[in-house]
PDB file of C-alpha atoms in Angstrom:
ATOM      1  CA  MET W 220     140.971  63.746 119.859  1.00 47.00           C
ATOM      2  CA  ALA W 221     139.069  61.240 122.015  1.00 45.00           C
ATOM      3  CA  ASP W 222     137.359  64.220 123.870  1.00 49.00           C
ATOM      4  CA  GLU W 223     136.220  65.637 120.476  1.00 47.00           C
ATOM      5  CA  SER W 224     134.846  62.282 119.333  1.00 50.00           C
ATOM      6  CA  GLU W 225     132.954  61.842 122.475  1.00 50.00           C
ATOM      7  CA  SER W 226     131.450  65.357 122.341  1.00 54.00           C
ATOM      8  CA  LYS W 227     130.366  64.678 118.716  1.00 50.00           C
ATOM      9  CA  GLN W 228     128.785  61.385 119.708  1.00 56.00           C
ATOM     10  CA  SER W 229     127.005  63.135 122.597  1.00 59.00           C
ATOM     11  CA  ALA W 230     125.718  65.852 120.297  1.00 57.00           C
ATOM     12  CA  VAL W 231     124.454  63.342 117.788  1.00 51.00           C
ATOM     13  CA  GLU W 232     122.693  61.383 120.570  1.00 60.00           C
ATOM     14  CA  SER W 233     121.003  64.525 121.841  1.00 63.00           C
ATOM     15  CA  MET W 234     119.804  65.352 118.309  1.00 61.00           C
ATOM     16  CA  MET W 235     118.345  61.884 117.859  1.00 60.00           C
ATOM     17  CA  GLU W 236     116.613  62.151 121.207  1.00 65.00           C
ATOM     18  CA  LYS W 237     114.999  65.521 120.216  1.00 61.00           C
ATOM     19  CA  ILE W 238     113.893  64.144 116.815  1.00 58.00           C
ATOM     20  CA  SER W 239     112.316  60.950 118.549  1.00 57.00           C
ATOM     21  CA  GLU W 240     110.473  63.256 121.001  1.00 59.00           C
ATOM     22  CA  LYS W 241     109.069  65.364 118.305  1.00 53.00           C
ATOM     23  CA  ILE W 242     107.939  62.269 116.361  1.00 51.00           C
ATOM     24  CA  HIS W 243     106.298  60.768 119.438  1.00 50.00           C
ATOM     25  CA  GLY W 244     104.727  64.076 120.298  1.00 51.00           C
ATOM     26  CA  ASN W 245     103.117  64.365 116.732  1.00 49.00           C
ATOM     27  CA  ASP W 246     101.873  60.793 116.880  1.00 46.00           C
ATOM     28  CA  SER W 247     100.335  61.261 120.354  1.00 47.00           C
ATOM     29  CA  SER W 248      98.671  64.496 119.242  1.00 47.00           C
ATOM     30  CA  SER W 249      97.340  62.943 115.983  1.00 46.00           C
ATOM     31  CA  SER W 250      96.066  59.899 117.916  1.00 45.00           C
ATOM     32  CA  SER W 251      94.410  62.112 120.511  1.00 44.00           C
ATOM     33  CA  ASP W 252      92.870  64.180 117.749  1.00 46.00           C
ATOM     34  CA  SER W 253      91.550  61.051 115.926  1.00 46.00           C
ATOM     35  CA  ASP W 254      90.170  59.666 119.322  1.00 45.00           C
ATOM     36  CA  SER W 255      88.544  62.917 119.935  1.00 44.00           C
ATOM     37  CA  ASP W 256      86.984  62.851 116.388  1.00 45.00           C
ATOM     38  CA  HIS W 257      85.793  59.319 116.994  1.00 43.00           C
ATOM     39  CA  GLU W 258      84.217  60.360 120.326  1.00 42.00           C
ATOM     40  CA  LYS W 259      82.371  63.233 118.822  1.00 44.00           C
ATOM     41  CA  PRO W 260      78.842  62.270 118.053  1.00 46.00           C
ATOM     42  CA  ALA W 261      77.603  62.614 114.506  1.00 44.00           C
ATOM     43  CA  SER W 262      75.639  65.728 113.734  1.00 45.00           C
ATOM     44  CA  PRO W 263      71.927  65.144 113.082  1.00 43.00           C
ATOM     45  CA  SER W 264      72.338  66.730 109.680  1.00 41.00           C
ATOM     46  CA  SER W 265      74.907  64.075 108.689  1.00 40.00           C
ATOM     47  CA  VAL W 266      72.690  61.221 109.720  1.00 37.00           C
ATOM     48  CA  LYS W 267      70.052  60.532 107.019  1.00 40.00           C
ATOM     49  CA  ALA W 268      66.651  59.973 108.450  1.00 47.00           C
ATOM     50  CA  LYS W 269      65.080  56.536 107.806  1.00 56.00           C
ATOM     51  CA  ILE W 270      62.403  56.934 105.156  1.00 62.00           C
ATOM     52  CA  TYR W 271      59.303  54.737 105.284  1.00 61.00           C
ATOM     53  CA  ARG W 272      59.045  52.603 102.161  1.00 67.00           C
ATOM     54  CA  LEU W 273      55.920  50.710 101.087  1.00 64.00           C
ATOM     55  CA  PHE W 274      55.794  47.106 102.523  1.00 57.00           C
ATOM     56  CA  GLY W 275      58.938  47.895 104.456  1.00 58.00           C
ATOM     57  CA  ARG W 276      61.262  47.414 101.543  1.00 65.00           C
ATOM     58  CA  GLU W 277      64.943  48.544 101.661  1.00 68.00           C
ATOM     59  CA  ARG W 278      65.881  47.894  98.047  1.00 74.00           C
ATOM     60  CA  PRO W 279      64.950  49.603  94.884  1.00 77.00           C
ATOM     61  CA  VAL W 280      61.886  48.663  92.943  1.00 78.00           C
ATOM     62  CA  HIS W 281      63.962  47.048  90.176  1.00 79.00           C
ATOM     63  CA  HIS W 282      65.663  44.676  92.753  1.00 79.00           C
ATOM     64  CA  VAL W 283      62.323  43.868  94.319  1.00 76.00           C
ATOM     65  CA  LEU W 284      60.915  42.728  90.964  1.00 77.00           C
ATOM     66  CA  GLY W 285      63.780  40.367  90.662  1.00 74.00           C
ATOM     67  CA  GLY W 286      66.058  42.398  88.425  1.00 76.00           C
ATOM     68  CA  GLY W 287      67.155  41.368  85.062  1.00 78.00           C
ATOM     69  CA  LYS W 288      65.066  41.563  81.885  1.00 83.00           C
ATOM     70  CA  PRO W 289      61.638  40.921  83.456  1.00 82.00           C
ATOM     71  CA  ALA W 290      62.135  43.835  85.690  1.00 83.00           C
ATOM     72  CA  ASP W 291      63.234  45.898  82.797  1.00 86.00           C
ATOM     73  CA  VAL W 292      60.073  45.064  80.971  1.00 87.00           C
ATOM     74  CA  PHE W 293      57.809  45.877  83.948  1.00 87.00           C
ATOM     75  CA  LEU W 294      59.537  49.186  84.578  1.00 87.00           C
ATOM     76  CA  TRP W 295      59.573  50.221  80.860  1.00 89.00           C
ATOM     77  CA  ARG W 296      63.376  50.486  80.657  1.00 88.00           C
ATOM     78  CA  ASN W 297      63.015  49.628  76.944  1.00 87.00           C
ATOM     79  CA  LYS W 298      59.678  51.139  75.873  1.00 89.00           C
ATOM     80  CA  LYS W 299      59.531  49.212  72.530  1.00 92.00           C
ATOM     81  CA  ILE W 300      59.843  45.799  74.269  1.00 92.00           C
ATOM     82  CA  SER W 301      57.410  46.664  77.030  1.00 91.00           C
ATOM     83  CA  ALA W 302      54.916  48.114  74.482  1.00 92.00           C
ATOM     84  CA  GLY W 303      55.173  45.012  72.371  1.00 93.00           C
ATOM     85  CA  VAL W 304      54.654  42.626  75.257  1.00 92.00           C
ATOM     86  CA  LEU W 305      51.551  44.560  76.543  1.00 93.00           C
ATOM     87  CA  GLY W 306      50.269  44.855  73.001  1.00 94.00           C
ATOM     88  CA  GLY W 307      50.628  41.141  72.378  1.00 93.00           C
ATOM     89  CA  ALA W 308      48.845  40.381  75.669  1.00 92.00           C
ATOM     90  CA  THR W 309      46.055  42.721  74.720  1.00 94.00           C
ATOM     91  CA  ALA W 310      45.646  41.109  71.254  1.00 93.00           C
ATOM     92  CA  ILE W 311      45.417  37.615  72.818  1.00 91.00           C
ATOM     93  CA  TRP W 312      42.849  38.908  75.232  1.00 91.00           C
ATOM     94  CA  VAL W 313      40.728  40.532  72.467  1.00 92.00           C
ATOM     95  CA  LEU W 314      41.111  37.454  70.264  1.00 90.00           C
ATOM     96  CA  PHE W 315      39.876  34.925  72.950  1.00 89.00           C
ATOM     97  CA  GLU W 316      37.651  37.144  75.123  1.00 88.00           C
ATOM     98  CA  LEU W 317      35.897  39.647  72.711  1.00 87.00           C
ATOM     99  CA  ILE W 318      35.975  37.720  69.497  1.00 88.00           C
ATOM    100  CA  GLU W 319      35.516  34.399  71.372  1.00 85.00           C
ATOM    101  CA  TYR W 320      38.109  32.516  69.495  1.00 86.00           C
ATOM    102  CA  HIS W 321      39.123  29.157  71.031  1.00 87.00           C
ATOM    103  CA  LEU W 322      42.622  28.304  71.668  1.00 85.00           C
ATOM    104  CA  LEU W 323      42.534  24.835  70.157  1.00 90.00           C
ATOM    105  CA  THR W 324      40.915  26.271  67.044  1.00 90.00           C
ATOM    106  CA  LEU W 325      43.671  28.903  66.761  1.00 88.00           C
ATOM    107  CA  ILE W 326      46.412  26.443  67.148  1.00 90.00           C
ATOM    108  CA  CYS W 327      44.887  24.170  64.488  1.00 94.00           C
ATOM    109  CA  HIS W 328      44.396  26.966  61.984  1.00 92.00           C
ATOM    110  CA  ILE W 329      47.872  28.351  62.399  1.00 92.00           C
ATOM    111  CA  SER W 330      49.335  24.846  61.929  1.00 93.00           C
ATOM    112  CA  ILE W 331      47.213  24.254  58.797  1.00 96.00           C
ATOM    113  CA  LEU W 332      48.306  27.529  57.305  1.00 95.00           C
ATOM    114  CA  CYS W 333      52.054  26.967  57.987  1.00 91.00           C
ATOM    115  CA  LEU W 334      52.143  23.389  56.800  1.00 91.00           C
ATOM    116  CA  ALA W 335      50.230  24.262  53.668  1.00 92.00           C
ATOM    117  CA  LEU W 336      52.637  27.097  52.724  1.00 89.00           C
ATOM    118  CA  LEU W 337      55.705  24.949  53.384  1.00 86.00           C
ATOM    119  CA  PHE W 338      54.329  21.934  51.418  1.00 87.00           C
ATOM    120  CA  LEU W 339      53.414  24.117  48.448  1.00 86.00           C
ATOM    121  CA  TRP W 340      56.665  25.975  48.381  1.00 83.00           C
ATOM    122  CA  SER W 341      58.624  22.585  48.590  1.00 82.00           C
ATOM    123  CA  ASN W 342      56.771  21.193  45.639  1.00 82.00           C
ATOM    124  CA  ALA W 343      56.534  24.391  43.508  1.00 78.00           C
ATOM    125  CA  HIS W 344      60.078  25.684  43.876  1.00 71.00           C
ATOM    126  CA  THR W 345      60.995  24.251  40.473  1.00 70.00           C
ATOM    127  CA  PHE W 346      58.231  26.181  38.771  1.00 73.00           C
ATOM    128  CA  ILE W 347      58.884  29.487  40.423  1.00 72.00           C
ATOM    129  CA  HIS W 348      62.747  29.109  40.109  1.00 71.00           C
ATOM    130  CA  LYS W 349      63.473  29.487  43.816  1.00 73.00           C
ATOM    131  CA  SER W 350      65.412  27.361  46.266  1.00 76.00           C
ATOM    132  CA  PRO W 351      63.308  25.100  48.447  1.00 73.00           C
ATOM    133  CA  PRO W 352      62.665  26.163  51.950  1.00 74.00           C
ATOM    134  CA  ARG W 353      65.250  25.127  54.535  1.00 79.00           C
ATOM    135  CA  ILE W 354      63.213  23.824  57.470  1.00 78.00           C
ATOM    136  CA  PRO W 355      65.406  23.751  60.540  1.00 78.00           C
ATOM    137  CA  GLU W 356      65.407  20.953  63.136  1.00 81.00           C
ATOM    138  CA  ILE W 357      63.819  22.140  66.269  1.00 81.00           C
ATOM    139  CA  HIS W 358      65.166  20.748  69.566  1.00 83.00           C
ATOM    140  CA  LEU W 359      63.919  22.130  72.811  1.00 83.00           C
ATOM    141  CA  PRO W 360      66.534  21.985  75.638  1.00 88.00           C
ATOM    142  CA  GLU W 361      65.411  20.403  78.905  1.00 88.00           C
ATOM    143  CA  GLU W 362      67.222  22.682  81.346  1.00 89.00           C
ATOM    144  CA  PRO W 363      64.813  25.640  81.079  1.00 86.00           C
ATOM    145  CA  PHE W 364      61.794  23.370  81.633  1.00 88.00           C
ATOM    146  CA  LEU W 365      63.482  21.701  84.598  1.00 91.00           C
ATOM    147  CA  GLN W 366      64.260  25.120  86.025  1.00 89.00           C
ATOM    148  CA  VAL W 367      60.672  26.378  85.702  1.00 87.00           C
ATOM    149  CA  ALA W 368      59.339  23.087  87.163  1.00 91.00           C
ATOM    150  CA  SER W 369      61.748  23.277  90.080  1.00 91.00           C
ATOM    151  CA  ALA W 370      60.803  26.974  90.790  1.00 88.00           C
ATOM    152  CA  LEU W 371      57.095  26.099  90.590  1.00 90.00           C
ATOM    153  CA  ALA W 372      57.566  23.147  92.992  1.00 93.00           C
ATOM    154  CA  ILE W 373      59.430  25.351  95.538  1.00 93.00           C
ATOM    155  CA  GLU W 374      56.729  28.065  95.368  1.00 89.00           C
ATOM    156  CA  LEU W 375      53.884  25.461  95.756  1.00 92.00           C
ATOM    157  CA  ASN W 376      55.678  23.796  98.673  1.00 94.00           C
ATOM    158  CA  GLN W 377      56.110  27.085 100.487  1.00 91.00           C
ATOM    159  CA  GLY W 378      52.404  27.922  99.844  1.00 88.00           C
ATOM    160  CA  LEU W 379      51.224  24.605 101.163  1.00 91.00           C
ATOM    161  CA  LYS W 380      53.541  24.995 104.210  1.00 90.00           C
ATOM    162  CA  LEU W 381      52.099  28.406 104.883  1.00 86.00           C
ATOM    163  CA  LEU W 382      48.390  27.129 104.588  1.00 86.00           C
ATOM    164  CA  ARG W 383      49.300  24.282 106.939  1.00 88.00           C
ATOM    165  CA  ASP W 384      50.644  26.640 109.600  1.00 86.00           C
ATOM    166  CA  ILE W 385      47.647  28.825 109.259  1.00 85.00           C
ATOM    167  CA  ALA W 386      45.263  25.861 109.555  1.00 85.00           C
ATOM    168  CA  SER W 387      46.953  24.699 112.643  1.00 83.00           C
ATOM    169  CA  GLY W 388      45.567  27.711 114.533  1.00 76.00           C
ATOM    170  CA  ARG W 389      48.863  29.333 115.562  1.00 76.00           C
ATOM    171  CA  ASN W 390      48.307  32.794 114.146  1.00 78.00           C
ATOM    172  CA  LEU W 391      44.862  34.251 114.089  1.00 79.00           C
ATOM    173  CA  LYS W 392      45.873  37.385 112.277  1.00 79.00           C
ATOM    174  CA  GLU W 393      47.335  35.462 109.286  1.00 83.00           C
ATOM    175  CA  PHE W 394      44.195  33.229 109.325  1.00 86.00           C
ATOM    176  CA  LEU W 395      41.864  36.243 108.997  1.00 85.00           C
ATOM    177  CA  MET W 396      44.128  37.861 106.379  1.00 86.00           C
ATOM    178  CA  VAL W 397      44.095  34.619 104.179  1.00 88.00           C
ATOM    179  CA  ILE W 398      40.275  34.128 104.595  1.00 90.00           C
ATOM    180  CA  ALA W 399      39.698  37.790 103.491  1.00 89.00           C
ATOM    181  CA  ALA W 400      42.011  37.319 100.537  1.00 89.00           C
ATOM    182  CA  PHE W 401      40.210  34.222  99.405  1.00 89.00           C
ATOM    183  CA  TRP W 402      36.857  36.005  99.902  1.00 92.00           C
ATOM    184  CA  VAL W 403      37.970  38.870  97.714  1.00 89.00           C
ATOM    185  CA  LEU W 404      39.219  36.531  94.998  1.00 86.00           C
ATOM    186  CA  SER W 405      35.947  34.608  94.956  1.00 88.00           C
ATOM    187  CA  ILE W 406      34.070  37.917  94.432  1.00 89.00           C
ATOM    188  CA  VAL W 407      36.354  38.973  91.718  1.00 84.00           C
ATOM    189  CA  GLY W 408      36.116  35.529  90.133  1.00 82.00           C
ATOM    190  CA  SER W 409      32.441  35.891  89.915  1.00 85.00           C
ATOM    191  CA  TRP W 410      32.742  39.053  87.951  1.00 85.00           C
ATOM    192  CA  CYS W 411      35.090  37.754  85.254  1.00 84.00           C
ATOM    193  CA  ASN W 412      36.696  34.588  84.030  1.00 85.00           C
ATOM    194  CA  PHE W 413      40.275  33.509  84.565  1.00 86.00           C
ATOM    195  CA  LEU W 414      41.545  34.886  81.289  1.00 88.00           C
ATOM    196  CA  THR W 415      40.215  38.363  82.118  1.00 89.00           C
ATOM    197  CA  LEU W 416      41.592  38.223  85.594  1.00 88.00           C
ATOM    198  CA  PHE W 417      44.999  37.149  84.303  1.00 90.00           C
ATOM    199  CA  TYR W 418      45.039  40.034  81.777  1.00 92.00           C
ATOM    200  CA  ILE W 419      44.053  42.478  84.497  1.00 91.00           C
ATOM    201  CA  CYS W 420      47.044  41.307  86.669  1.00 90.00           C
ATOM    202  CA  PHE W 421      49.297  41.493  83.564  1.00 92.00           C
ATOM    203  CA  VAL W 422      48.315  45.097  82.978  1.00 93.00           C
ATOM    204  CA  LEU W 423      48.702  45.915  86.588  1.00 92.00           C
ATOM    205  CA  LEU W 424      52.198  44.578  86.519  1.00 89.00           C
ATOM    206  CA  HIS W 425      53.083  46.813  83.554  1.00 90.00           C
ATOM    207  CA  THR W 426      51.543  50.030  84.998  1.00 91.00           C
ATOM    208  CA  VAL W 427      51.666  50.099  88.866  1.00 90.00           C
ATOM    209  CA  PRO W 428      55.407  49.445  89.419  1.00 88.00           C
ATOM    210  CA  VAL W 429      56.514  52.070  86.953  1.00 89.00           C
ATOM    211  CA  LEU W 430      53.956  54.673  88.286  1.00 90.00           C
ATOM    212  CA  TYR W 431      55.150  53.811  91.821  1.00 88.00           C
ATOM    213  CA  GLU W 432      58.791  54.159  90.936  1.00 86.00           C
ATOM    214  CA  LYS W 433      58.042  57.508  89.465  1.00 87.00           C
ATOM    215  CA  TYR W 434      55.927  58.904  92.322  1.00 86.00           C
ATOM    216  CA  GLU W 435      57.258  56.904  95.278  1.00 83.00           C
ATOM    217  CA  ASP W 436      58.213  59.993  97.247  1.00 83.00           C
ATOM    218  CA  LYS W 437      54.521  60.980  97.295  1.00 85.00           C
ATOM    219  CA  VAL W 438      53.066  57.496  97.701  1.00 84.00           C
ATOM    220  CA  ASP W 439      55.186  56.449 100.654  1.00 82.00           C
ATOM    221  CA  PRO W 440      54.128  59.138 103.146  1.00 84.00           C
ATOM    222  CA  PHE W 441      50.400  58.415 102.297  1.00 84.00           C
ATOM    223  CA  ALA W 442      51.023  54.566 102.627  1.00 82.00           C
ATOM    224  CA  GLU W 443      52.774  55.312 106.031  1.00 83.00           C
ATOM    225  CA  LYS W 444      49.599  57.116 107.279  1.00 86.00           C
ATOM    226  CA  ALA W 445      47.365  54.426 105.970  1.00 85.00           C
ATOM    227  CA  ALA W 446      49.518  51.682 107.690  1.00 82.00           C
ATOM    228  CA  ILE W 447      49.365  53.548 110.999  1.00 87.00           C
ATOM    229  CA  GLU W 448      45.593  53.899 110.689  1.00 88.00           C
ATOM    230  CA  VAL W 449      45.114  50.171 109.871  1.00 84.00           C
ATOM    231  CA  LYS W 450      47.259  49.181 112.863  1.00 85.00           C
ATOM    232  CA  LYS W 451      45.126  51.328 115.108  1.00 88.00           C
ATOM    233  CA  GLN W 452      41.972  49.809 113.800  1.00 86.00           C
ATOM    234  CA  TYR W 453      43.401  46.268 114.187  1.00 81.00           C
ATOM    235  CA  ALA W 454      44.481  46.978 117.660  1.00 84.00           C
ATOM    236  CA  VAL W 455      40.848  48.142 118.564  1.00 84.00           C
ATOM    237  CA  PHE W 456      39.439  45.054 116.830  1.00 81.00           C
ATOM    238  CA  ASP W 457      41.891  42.816 118.698  1.00 79.00           C
ATOM    239  CA  ALA W 458      41.083  44.297 121.967  1.00 81.00           C
ATOM    240  CA  LYS W 459      37.265  44.022 121.580  1.00 78.00           C
ATOM    241  CA  VAL W 460      36.933  40.850 119.554  1.00 78.00           C
ATOM    242  CA  LEU W 461      40.044  38.695 118.939  1.00 71.00           C
ATOM    243  CA  SER W 462      41.328  38.787 122.569  1.00 74.00           C
ATOM    244  CA  LYS W 463      37.958  37.414 123.747  1.00 72.00           C
ATOM    245  CA  ILE W 464      37.962  34.348 121.577  1.00 71.00           C
ATOM    246  CA  PRO W 465      39.049  31.309 123.605  1.00 66.00           C
ATOM    247  CA  MET W 466      42.083  29.469 122.144  1.00 61.00           C
ATOM    248  CA  GLY W 467      43.489  26.142 123.273  1.00 53.00           C
ATOM    249  CA  PRO W 468      47.179  26.075 124.449  1.00 53.00           C
ATOM    250  CA  LEU W 469      49.599  25.325 121.727  1.00 49.00           C
ATOM    251  CA  LYS W 470      51.597  22.147 121.986  1.00 46.00           C
ATOM    252  CA  ALA W 471      55.395  22.590 122.581  1.00 47.00           C
ATOM    253  CA  LYS W 472      57.492  21.805 119.578  1.00 44.00           C
ATOM    254  CA  LYS W 473      59.835  18.831 119.818  1.00 45.00           C
ATOM    255  CA  VAL W 474      63.411  19.705 119.601  1.00 42.00           C
TER     256      VAL W 474
END
């Protein structure tokens, strides 16, 4: 009996050893396969080529415009709202620029009309057998105005810091770009007044982004070629002119 029990135990142990060897063999083969898969380089077809985007952007146009409702309006996600905003801006421009209506006069005339109608309705409701008008109490919250003021202050401070860095003579390229931008703005300002310039920018914001989003696959290759050509011309200009301008050594920044 003892011999039979020992033979059974030895048989069970041999079976367990065979099972463990098979399991370890499968694990090693699978790990080697996975390692070989990791070591294999990705095929060129699986790697998506990096596409040039205008201004080096990596996000969609909607995200570049800030997202949310303003971006929806600029990209005509809701055509009724976008058309209404653009139509309202056009009406304001026609009213003040073509008809030459003044802002203060318009505000006073609208106030006179509204106050006269409410006053007459409040006193004549007994004769016309209608309830008097319910004039709501208007209270403007402070938080939106504070947020707008804070955002404007941040943008102005960044602009002043940029102008200070440019005026310090650290970057000649940025200096020339800013001078050229101011020169172009001065020329455009001599052609039209501020209201017309603001309206032109407003119309461009409602037309250029949506057209670019629609035809970006055709615009980006052309923009890439233009950018390469501009860099070549700037390199020539830098080698012939800018590199010959003597510039003083910059002071080391204090840590």
